[in-house]
Every structure is written in C-alpha cells, then in structure tokens.
Tab-separated table of C-alpha atoms in Angstrom:
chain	number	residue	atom	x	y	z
A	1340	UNK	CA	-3.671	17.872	-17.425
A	1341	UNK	CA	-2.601	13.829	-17.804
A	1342	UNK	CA	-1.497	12.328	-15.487
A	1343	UNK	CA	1.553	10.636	-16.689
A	1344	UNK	CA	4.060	11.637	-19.782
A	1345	UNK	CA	3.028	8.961	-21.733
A	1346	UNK	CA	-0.901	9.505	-21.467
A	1347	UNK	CA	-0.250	12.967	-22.362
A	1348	UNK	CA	2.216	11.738	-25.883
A	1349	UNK	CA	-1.207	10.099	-26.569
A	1350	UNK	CA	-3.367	12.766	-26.385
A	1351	UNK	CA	-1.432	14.714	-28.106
A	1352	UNK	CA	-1.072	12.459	-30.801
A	1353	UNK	CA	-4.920	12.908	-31.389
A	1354	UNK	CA	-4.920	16.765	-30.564
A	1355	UNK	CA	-1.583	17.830	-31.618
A	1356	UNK	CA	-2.964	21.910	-31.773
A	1357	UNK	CA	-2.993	21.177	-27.855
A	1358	UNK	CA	0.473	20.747	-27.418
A	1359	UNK	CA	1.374	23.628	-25.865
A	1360	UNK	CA	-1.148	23.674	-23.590
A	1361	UNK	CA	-1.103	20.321	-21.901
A	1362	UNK	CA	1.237	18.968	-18.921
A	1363	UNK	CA	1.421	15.790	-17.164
A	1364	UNK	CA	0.966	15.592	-13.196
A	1365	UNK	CA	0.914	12.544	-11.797
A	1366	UNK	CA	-0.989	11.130	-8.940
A	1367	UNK	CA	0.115	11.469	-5.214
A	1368	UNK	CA	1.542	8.263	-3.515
A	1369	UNK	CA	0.375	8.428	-0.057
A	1370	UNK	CA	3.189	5.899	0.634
A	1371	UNK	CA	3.087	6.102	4.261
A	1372	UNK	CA	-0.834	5.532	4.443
A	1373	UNK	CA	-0.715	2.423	2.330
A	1374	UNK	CA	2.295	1.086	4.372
A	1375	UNK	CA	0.321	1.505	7.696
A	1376	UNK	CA	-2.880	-0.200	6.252
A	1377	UNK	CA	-0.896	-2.850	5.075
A	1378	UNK	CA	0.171	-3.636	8.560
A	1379	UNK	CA	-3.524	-4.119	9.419
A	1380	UNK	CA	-4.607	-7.964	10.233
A	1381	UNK	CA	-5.413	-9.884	7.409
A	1382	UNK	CA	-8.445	-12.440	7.516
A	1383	UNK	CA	-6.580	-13.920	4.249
A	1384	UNK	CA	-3.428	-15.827	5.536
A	1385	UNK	CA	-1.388	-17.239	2.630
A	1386	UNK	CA	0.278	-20.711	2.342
A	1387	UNK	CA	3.972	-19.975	2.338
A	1388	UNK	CA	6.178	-21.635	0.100
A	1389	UNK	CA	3.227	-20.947	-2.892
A	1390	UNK	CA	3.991	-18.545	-5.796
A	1391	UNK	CA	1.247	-15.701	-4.281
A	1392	UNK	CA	-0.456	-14.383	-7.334
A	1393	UNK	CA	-3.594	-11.139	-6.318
A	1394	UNK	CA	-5.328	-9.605	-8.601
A	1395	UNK	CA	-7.349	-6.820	-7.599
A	1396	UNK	CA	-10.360	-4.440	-9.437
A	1397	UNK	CA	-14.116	-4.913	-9.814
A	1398	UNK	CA	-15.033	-8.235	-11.993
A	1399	UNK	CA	-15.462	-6.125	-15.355
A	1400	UNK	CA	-15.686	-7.243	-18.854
A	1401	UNK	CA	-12.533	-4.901	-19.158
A	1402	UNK	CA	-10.889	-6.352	-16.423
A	1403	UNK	CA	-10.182	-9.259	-18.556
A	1404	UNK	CA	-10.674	-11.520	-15.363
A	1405	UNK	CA	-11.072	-14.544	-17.965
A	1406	UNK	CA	-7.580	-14.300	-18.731
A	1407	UNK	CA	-6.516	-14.056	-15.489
A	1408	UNK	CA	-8.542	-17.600	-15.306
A	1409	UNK	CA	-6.689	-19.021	-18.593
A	1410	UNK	CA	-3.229	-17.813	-17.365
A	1411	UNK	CA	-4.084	-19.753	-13.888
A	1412	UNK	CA	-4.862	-22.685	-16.395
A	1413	UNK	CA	-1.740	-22.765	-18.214
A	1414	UNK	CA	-0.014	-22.500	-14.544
A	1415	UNK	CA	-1.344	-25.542	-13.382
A	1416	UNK	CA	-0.467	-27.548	-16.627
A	1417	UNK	CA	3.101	-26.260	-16.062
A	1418	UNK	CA	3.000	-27.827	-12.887
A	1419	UNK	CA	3.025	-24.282	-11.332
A	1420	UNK	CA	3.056	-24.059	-7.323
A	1421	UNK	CA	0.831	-21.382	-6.940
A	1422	UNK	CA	-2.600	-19.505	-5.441
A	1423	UNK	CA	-4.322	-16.572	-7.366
A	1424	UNK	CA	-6.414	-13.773	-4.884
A	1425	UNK	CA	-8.675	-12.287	-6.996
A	1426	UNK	CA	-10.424	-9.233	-5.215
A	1427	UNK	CA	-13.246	-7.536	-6.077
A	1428	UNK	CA	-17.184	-8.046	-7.035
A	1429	UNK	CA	-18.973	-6.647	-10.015
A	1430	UNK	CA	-21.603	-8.289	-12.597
A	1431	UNK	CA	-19.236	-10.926	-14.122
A	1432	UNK	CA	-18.330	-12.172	-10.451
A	1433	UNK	CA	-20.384	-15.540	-10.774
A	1434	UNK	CA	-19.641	-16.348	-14.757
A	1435	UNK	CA	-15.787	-15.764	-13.534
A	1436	UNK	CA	-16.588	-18.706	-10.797
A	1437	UNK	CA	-18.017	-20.783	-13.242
A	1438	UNK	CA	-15.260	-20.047	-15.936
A	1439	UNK	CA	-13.071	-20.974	-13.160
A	1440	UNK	CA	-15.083	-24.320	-12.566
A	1441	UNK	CA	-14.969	-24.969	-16.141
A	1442	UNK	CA	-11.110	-24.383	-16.263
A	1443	UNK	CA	-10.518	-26.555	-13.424
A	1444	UNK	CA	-8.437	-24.348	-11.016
A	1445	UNK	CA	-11.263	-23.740	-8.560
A	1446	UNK	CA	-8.886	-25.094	-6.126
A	1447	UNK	CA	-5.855	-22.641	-7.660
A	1448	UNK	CA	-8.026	-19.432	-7.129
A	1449	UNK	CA	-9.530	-17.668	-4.157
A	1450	UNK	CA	-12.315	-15.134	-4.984
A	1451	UNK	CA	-12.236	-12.656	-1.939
A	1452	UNK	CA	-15.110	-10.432	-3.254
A	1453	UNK	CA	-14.387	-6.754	-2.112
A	1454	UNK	CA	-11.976	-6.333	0.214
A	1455	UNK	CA	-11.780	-2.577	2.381
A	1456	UNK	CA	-8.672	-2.754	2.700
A	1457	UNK	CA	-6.708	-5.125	0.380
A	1458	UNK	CA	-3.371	-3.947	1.206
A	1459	UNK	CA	-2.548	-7.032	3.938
A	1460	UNK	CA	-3.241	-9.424	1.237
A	1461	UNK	CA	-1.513	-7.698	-1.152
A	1462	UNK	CA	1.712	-7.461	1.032
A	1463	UNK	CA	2.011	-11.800	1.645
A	1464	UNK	CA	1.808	-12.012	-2.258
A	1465	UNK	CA	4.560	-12.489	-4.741
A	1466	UNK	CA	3.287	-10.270	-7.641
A	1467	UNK	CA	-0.040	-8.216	-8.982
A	1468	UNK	CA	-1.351	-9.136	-12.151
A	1469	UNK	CA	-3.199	-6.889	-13.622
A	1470	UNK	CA	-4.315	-7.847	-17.413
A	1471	UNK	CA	-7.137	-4.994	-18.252
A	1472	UNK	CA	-8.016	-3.735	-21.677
A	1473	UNK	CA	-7.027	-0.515	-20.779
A	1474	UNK	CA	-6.797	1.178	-17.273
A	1475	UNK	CA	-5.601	4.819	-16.586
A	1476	UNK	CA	-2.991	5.021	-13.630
A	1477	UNK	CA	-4.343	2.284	-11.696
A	1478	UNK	CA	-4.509	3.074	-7.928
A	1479	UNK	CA	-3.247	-0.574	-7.281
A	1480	UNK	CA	0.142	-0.364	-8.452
A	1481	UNK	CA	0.809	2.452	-6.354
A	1482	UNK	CA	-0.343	0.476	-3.832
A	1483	UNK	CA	1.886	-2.389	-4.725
A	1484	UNK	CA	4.631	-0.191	-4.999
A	1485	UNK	CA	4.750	1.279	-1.475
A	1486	UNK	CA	4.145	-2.283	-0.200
A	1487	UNK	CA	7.547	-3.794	-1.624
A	1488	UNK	CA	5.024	-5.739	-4.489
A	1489	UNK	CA	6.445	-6.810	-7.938
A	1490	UNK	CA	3.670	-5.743	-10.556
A	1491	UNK	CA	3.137	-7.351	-13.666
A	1492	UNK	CA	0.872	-5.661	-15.919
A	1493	UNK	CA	-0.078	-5.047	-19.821
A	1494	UNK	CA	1.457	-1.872	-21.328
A	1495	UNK	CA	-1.986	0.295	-21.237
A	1496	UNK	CA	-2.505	3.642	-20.284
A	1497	UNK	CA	-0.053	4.980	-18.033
A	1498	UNK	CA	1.090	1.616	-17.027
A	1499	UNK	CA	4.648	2.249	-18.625
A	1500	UNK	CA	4.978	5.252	-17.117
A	1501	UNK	CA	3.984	3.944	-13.230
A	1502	UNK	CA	6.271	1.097	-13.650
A	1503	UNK	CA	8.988	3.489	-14.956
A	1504	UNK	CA	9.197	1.011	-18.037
A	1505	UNK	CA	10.541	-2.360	-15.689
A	1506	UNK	CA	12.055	-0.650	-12.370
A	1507	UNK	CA	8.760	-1.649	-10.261
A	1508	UNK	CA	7.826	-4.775	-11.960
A	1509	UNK	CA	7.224	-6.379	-15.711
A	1510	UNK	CA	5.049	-5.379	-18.472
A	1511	UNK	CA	3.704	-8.390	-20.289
A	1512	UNK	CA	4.136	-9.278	-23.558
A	1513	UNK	CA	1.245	-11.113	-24.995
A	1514	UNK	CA	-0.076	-14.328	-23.293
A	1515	UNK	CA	2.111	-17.011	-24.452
A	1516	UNK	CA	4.882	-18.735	-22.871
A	1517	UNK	CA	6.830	-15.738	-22.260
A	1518	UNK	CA	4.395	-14.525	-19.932
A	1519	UNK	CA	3.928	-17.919	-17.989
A	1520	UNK	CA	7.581	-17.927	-17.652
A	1521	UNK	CA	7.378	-14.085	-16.274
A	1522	UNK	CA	4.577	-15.507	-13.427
A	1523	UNK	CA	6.377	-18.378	-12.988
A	1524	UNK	CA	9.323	-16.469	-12.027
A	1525	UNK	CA	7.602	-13.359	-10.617
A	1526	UNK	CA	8.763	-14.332	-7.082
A	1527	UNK	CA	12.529	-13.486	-8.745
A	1528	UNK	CA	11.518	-10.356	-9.954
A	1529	UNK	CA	13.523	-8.185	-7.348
A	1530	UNK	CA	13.083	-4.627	-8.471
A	1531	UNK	CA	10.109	-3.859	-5.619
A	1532	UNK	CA	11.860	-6.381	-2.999
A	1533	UNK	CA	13.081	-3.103	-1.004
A	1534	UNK	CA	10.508	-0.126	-0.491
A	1535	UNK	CA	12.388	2.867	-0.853
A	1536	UNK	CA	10.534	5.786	1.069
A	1537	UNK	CA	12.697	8.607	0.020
A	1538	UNK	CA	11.753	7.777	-3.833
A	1539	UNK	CA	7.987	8.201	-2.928
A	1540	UNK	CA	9.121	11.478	-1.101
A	1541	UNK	CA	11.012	12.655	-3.765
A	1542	UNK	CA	7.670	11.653	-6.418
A	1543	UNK	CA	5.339	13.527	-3.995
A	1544	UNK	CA	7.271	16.327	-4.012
A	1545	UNK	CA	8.111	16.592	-7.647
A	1546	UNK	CA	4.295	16.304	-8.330
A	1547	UNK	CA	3.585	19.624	-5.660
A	1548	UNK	CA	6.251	21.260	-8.043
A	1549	UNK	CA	4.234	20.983	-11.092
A	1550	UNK	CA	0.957	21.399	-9.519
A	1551	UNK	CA	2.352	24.664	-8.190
A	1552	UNK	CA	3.740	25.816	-11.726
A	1553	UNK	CA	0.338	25.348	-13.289
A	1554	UNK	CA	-1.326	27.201	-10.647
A	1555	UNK	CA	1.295	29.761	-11.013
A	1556	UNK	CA	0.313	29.568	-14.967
A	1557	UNK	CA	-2.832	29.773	-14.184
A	1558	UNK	CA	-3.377	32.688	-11.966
C-alpha cells in the first residue's frame, strides 16, 4: 500500500512482478482539526505588508535548510520584501544560524525552533517552502492546504500527487531565477486562497472507500 498514485508508479517501476498487488491510499486530511488549531493564538505575529515565507521540518541534512538560506540570499539581492519562519530543531540547527550569519539575512530569517502547534504561523504566511531531498507525503502540506496556504515545493515523493500537479501550489523547477520569480510572486499564487471543505470531505471519504475495498480484499 503507497500512499499516493505516483509513489506507487515508482515502486512499481522497481518491482514490476508487484503490480497487481499494490494500491495507493492516501493519507487522511483531518481538515477540520488543522483549521481549529490554526485559530489558536500565535506567539509569532507577522509584519504585514512582507512576502511571509515558513518553512517547517526538523533542521536535517535532507531538509536542505541551506538552500532555503541561499534562496533567502538571492531574495534580498532582488530587493525582495520578505521574512522566512523556519520551524523546527534538529543537529544542523546552529550551522543553519551560522550559514545564515555568513549569508547575511540573519535579519531576513526567524528560527522558531519547534513549534507544537505551527499551524497559527503557518496561516499569516504567504507560501510554504519546502526544498527536501526527498520527503514522502509530507504532513505539512496537508496542513497548508486546509489552512488556505500556497505550497511551493520540489517534485519528490508524492509531492506531485498532494499538490494535484499545481492546483494547491507550485512545484519548483531548479533554483535559478525561475524559482526566485515563483517566491517572489508566491503571494499571487491564488489556487489555495479559498479553503474548500467539501474537497477535503470528498478526499476523506474517497480514501475510507479504498481502505474498505482492501479490507474487503483482504478478508
């Protein structure tokens, strides 16, 4: 069991004798859950008017947290209006703070640490940036997705698939200009302006009907 279409394409590519017996079940979006804890008070308040930029997982070599740091970089020199929230702790926490010294956008960047509940933060920002190596179906998204977020992510794992390939947000392309220009107009990006509950219903309950079928296969 995958849990997207794509991760399972991918698997299969490796063990294609296992086609017939794989499916892909997605993740539950407890929409309403992350909606209500991103009502919760925030000890982060944002500066309004700022591009909002939040970044969120534990400060991992995968991660890629330095280019988060470079991308903040070539903001700046593009005369870029913007903050970056990056949330989470981990062992590369202080060389990230002193990449960021080195890069000179210690006043661009907020490191939070961990947060228990990210989601108020998450709902004053513009976009989530997430820029990993590889991930699976990151939790975060579906956060960002309930919480009207625009996401703008690298095409790994089941990415693609959670972003239903551009509807909730951007998959970038490489770290060049075209992705400066995608930050720089991520507060544009209008596909997750409007949070619309029924979809999440209609996910959750599409995901129940192939859980069911397999345990129907199963027994």
């Amino acid at each position: 069991v995958c849990l997207t279409e794509g991760l399972r394409r991918k698997f299969v590519g490796i063990y294609p004798q296992l086609e017939g017996k794989t499916t892909a079940i997605p993740n539950f979006i407890p929409y309403d859950r992350i909606q209500a804890r991103g009502e919760e008070a925030s000890d982060i308040i944002v500066e309004p008017g700022l591009l909002n930029l939040i970044t969120v997982g534990r400060m991992e070599a995968e991660k890629r947290y330095d280019l988060v740091l470079q991308a903040a970089r070539e903001l700046k020199e593009r005369g870029g209006q913007f903050h970056w929230y990056l949330v989470g702790d981990g062992p590369l926490l202080e060389e990230m703070r002193a990449l960021s010294r080195s890069l000179e956008v210690v006043r661009d960047v907020t490191f939070t640490g961990r947060l228990e509940n990210p989601c108020p933060l998450m709902k004053q920002c513009s976009a989530l940036v997430l820029l990993s190596d590889y991930e699976g179906t990151p939790v975060t998204i579906d956060e960002a997705k309930a919480l009207g977020l625009t996401v703008i992510a690298r095409d790994v794992g089941g990415i693609r698939d959670q972003l239903e390939d551009g509807k909730w947000g951007k998959i970038a392309a490489g770290y060049g200009k075209e992705f400066i220009d995608t930050l720089l107009n991520a507060h544009r990006i209008d596909s997750t302006q409007t949070v619309c509950t029924q979809e999440f219903i209609a996910f959750n309950q599409n995901t129940w009907r192939k859980l069911a079928e397999l345990v129907k296969i199963i027994l």
